[in-house]
Amino acid sequence: MRTLKLVAVSAGLSVPSSTRLLADRLAQSVRSRLVERGDERATDTDVQVRVVELRELAVQIANHLVTGFPAPALGEAIEAVTEADGLIAVTPVFTASYSGLFKSFFDLIEPDALAGKPVLIAATGGTARHSLVLEHALRPLFAYLRALVVPTAVYAASEDWGGTGDALTDTLPVRIERAGGELAGLMTGGGVGAGGAVEADGLVPAARIA
């Protein structure tokens, strides 16, 4: 049986956290695509899912930045991220960008450690007006790290959790499923279309992904 490692990094600060909730929803979507699709690639596939809560590592991250040495828990979290087959990175939006805690953690990752790694980027915020943070902040960050970022980035504003979302965009569940399918496709080596897109009648070919 093939085992794939999926790691989600959540930079949420509150408990409960909408950032953690989005990380969990995305991880669930990716895992279901990898395990429950029933096609040849998904057969005999086991998925190990881990969520790294940066809030719990905040002091260790700060100490590492000034000493150059990670505490055991932080070192283990960094190792989990760098050895993952697929990565989900979710941050709250602070001052029109990713949070300082989020950036500080990825500053500790070796420059080449994420090269070629499939990554799904996501963010949460109080208003949809901050959604472009995904494109002007997060995508360039992971492009610099030479990660392979999936086309669909997921932003969840406060009103998105009600399921309606912006009238000009897909609802949050649809965006989560599309992004999850893209990451699953890259993790199995089939490309972003291999995970399929979700419509009302289930999976559809990649050619029909908008």
Coordinates of C-alpha atoms in Angstrom, one line a residue, residues 4-148:
L4 CA 1.1 9.7 1.1
K5 CA 1.8 12.4 3.7
L6 CA -0.4 15.5 3.7
V7 CA 0.5 18.3 6.0
A8 CA -1.6 21.4 6.7
V9 CA 0.0 24.5 8.3
S10 CA -2.5 26.7 10.2
A11 CA -1.4 30.2 11.4
G12 CA -4.6 30.9 13.2
L13 CA -4.3 32.6 16.6
S14 CA -7.7 32.1 18.2
V15 CA -9.5 29.1 19.6
P16 CA -11.6 28.1 17.8
S17 CA -10.0 29.5 14.6
S18 CA -11.6 29.9 11.2
T19 CA -8.1 29.5 9.8
R20 CA -7.8 26.0 11.4
L21 CA -11.3 25.2 10.2
L22 CA -10.4 26.1 6.6
A23 CA -7.2 24.0 6.9
D24 CA -9.2 21.0 8.2
R25 CA -11.8 21.4 5.4
L26 CA -9.1 21.5 2.7
A27 CA -7.2 18.5 4.2
Q28 CA -10.5 16.5 4.2
S29 CA -11.1 17.4 0.6
V30 CA -7.7 16.3 -0.5
R31 CA -7.8 13.1 1.5
S32 CA -11.2 12.1 0.1
R33 CA -9.9 12.6 -3.4
L34 CA -6.9 10.5 -2.8
V35 CA -8.6 7.6 -0.9
E36 CA -12.3 7.6 -2.0
R37 CA -12.2 8.2 -5.7
G38 CA -12.0 4.5 -6.6
D39 CA -9.8 4.9 -9.7
E40 CA -6.6 3.0 -10.2
R41 CA -4.4 5.7 -8.7
A42 CA -6.4 5.9 -5.5
T43 CA -6.6 2.1 -4.9
D44 CA -4.5 1.0 -2.0
T45 CA -3.5 4.5 -1.1
D46 CA -3.2 5.5 2.6
V47 CA -3.1 9.2 3.5
Q48 CA -1.5 10.4 6.7
V49 CA -2.9 13.9 7.5
R50 CA -1.2 16.2 10.0
V51 CA -2.1 19.8 11.0
V52 CA 0.7 22.0 12.3
E53 CA -0.7 24.7 14.6
L54 CA 1.8 27.6 14.5
R55 CA 0.1 29.2 17.5
E56 CA 1.4 26.4 19.7
L57 CA 5.0 26.9 18.3
A58 CA 5.1 30.7 18.4
V59 CA 7.6 31.0 21.2
Q60 CA 9.8 28.3 19.7
I61 CA 9.7 30.0 16.3
A62 CA 10.8 33.4 17.9
N63 CA 13.6 31.6 19.8
H64 CA 14.8 29.9 16.6
L65 CA 15.0 33.1 14.7
V66 CA 17.4 34.6 17.3
T67 CA 19.4 31.5 18.3
G68 CA 19.4 29.5 15.0
F69 CA 18.5 26.3 16.9
P70 CA 15.0 24.8 16.8
A71 CA 13.3 23.2 19.9
P72 CA 12.4 19.6 19.4
A73 CA 8.7 20.2 18.7
L74 CA 9.5 22.9 16.1
G75 CA 12.2 20.8 14.5
E76 CA 9.7 18.0 14.2
A77 CA 7.1 20.3 12.6
I78 CA 9.6 21.6 10.1
E79 CA 10.6 18.1 9.2
A80 CA 7.0 17.1 8.7
V81 CA 6.5 20.0 6.3
T82 CA 9.6 19.4 4.3
E83 CA 8.9 15.6 4.0
A84 CA 5.3 16.0 3.1
D85 CA 4.0 14.8 -0.3
G86 CA 1.6 17.7 -0.3
L87 CA 1.3 20.9 1.7
I88 CA -1.7 23.1 2.6
A89 CA -0.7 26.5 3.9
V90 CA -3.4 28.7 5.5
T91 CA -3.0 32.1 7.1
P92 CA -5.2 34.8 8.5
V93 CA -4.9 38.2 6.8
F94 CA -3.1 40.8 8.9
T95 CA -2.5 44.3 7.4
A96 CA -3.3 43.2 3.9
S97 CA -0.8 40.3 4.0
Y98 CA 0.0 37.0 5.6
S99 CA 0.6 37.0 9.4
G100 CA 4.0 37.6 10.9
L101 CA 3.8 34.1 12.5
F102 CA 3.1 32.5 9.2
K103 CA 6.0 34.2 7.5
S104 CA 8.4 33.6 10.4
F105 CA 7.7 29.8 10.2
F106 CA 8.5 29.6 6.5
D107 CA 11.6 31.8 7.0
L108 CA 12.9 28.8 9.0
I109 CA 12.5 26.4 6.1
E110 CA 15.7 25.8 4.1
P111 CA 15.5 27.6 0.7
D112 CA 15.4 24.4 -1.4
A113 CA 13.3 22.3 0.9
L114 CA 10.0 23.0 -0.8
A115 CA 11.3 22.9 -4.4
G116 CA 8.8 21.0 -6.6
K117 CA 6.5 20.3 -3.6
P118 CA 2.7 20.6 -4.4
V119 CA 1.2 23.4 -2.3
L120 CA -2.3 24.6 -1.8
I121 CA -2.5 28.2 -0.5
A122 CA -5.4 29.6 1.5
A123 CA -6.3 32.5 3.7
T124 CA -9.1 33.8 6.0
G125 CA -10.2 37.3 6.7
G126 CA -13.1 39.5 7.8
T127 CA -13.9 40.8 4.3
A128 CA -13.6 39.6 0.7
R129 CA -11.7 42.8 -0.2
H130 CA -8.5 41.1 1.1
S131 CA -8.8 38.1 -1.2
L132 CA -6.0 39.3 -3.5
V133 CA -3.5 38.6 -0.7
L134 CA -3.4 35.1 -2.1
E135 CA -2.0 36.4 -5.4
H136 CA 0.2 39.3 -4.3
A137 CA 1.6 37.8 -1.1
L138 CA 1.2 34.0 -0.7
R139 CA 1.7 32.9 -4.3
P140 CA 5.0 34.9 -4.7
L141 CA 6.3 33.6 -1.4
F142 CA 5.9 29.9 -2.5
A143 CA 7.1 30.7 -6.0
Y144 CA 10.3 32.1 -4.5
L145 CA 10.6 28.8 -2.6
R146 CA 10.1 27.0 -5.9
A147 CA 7.1 25.1 -4.7
L148 CA 4.4 23.9 -7.2

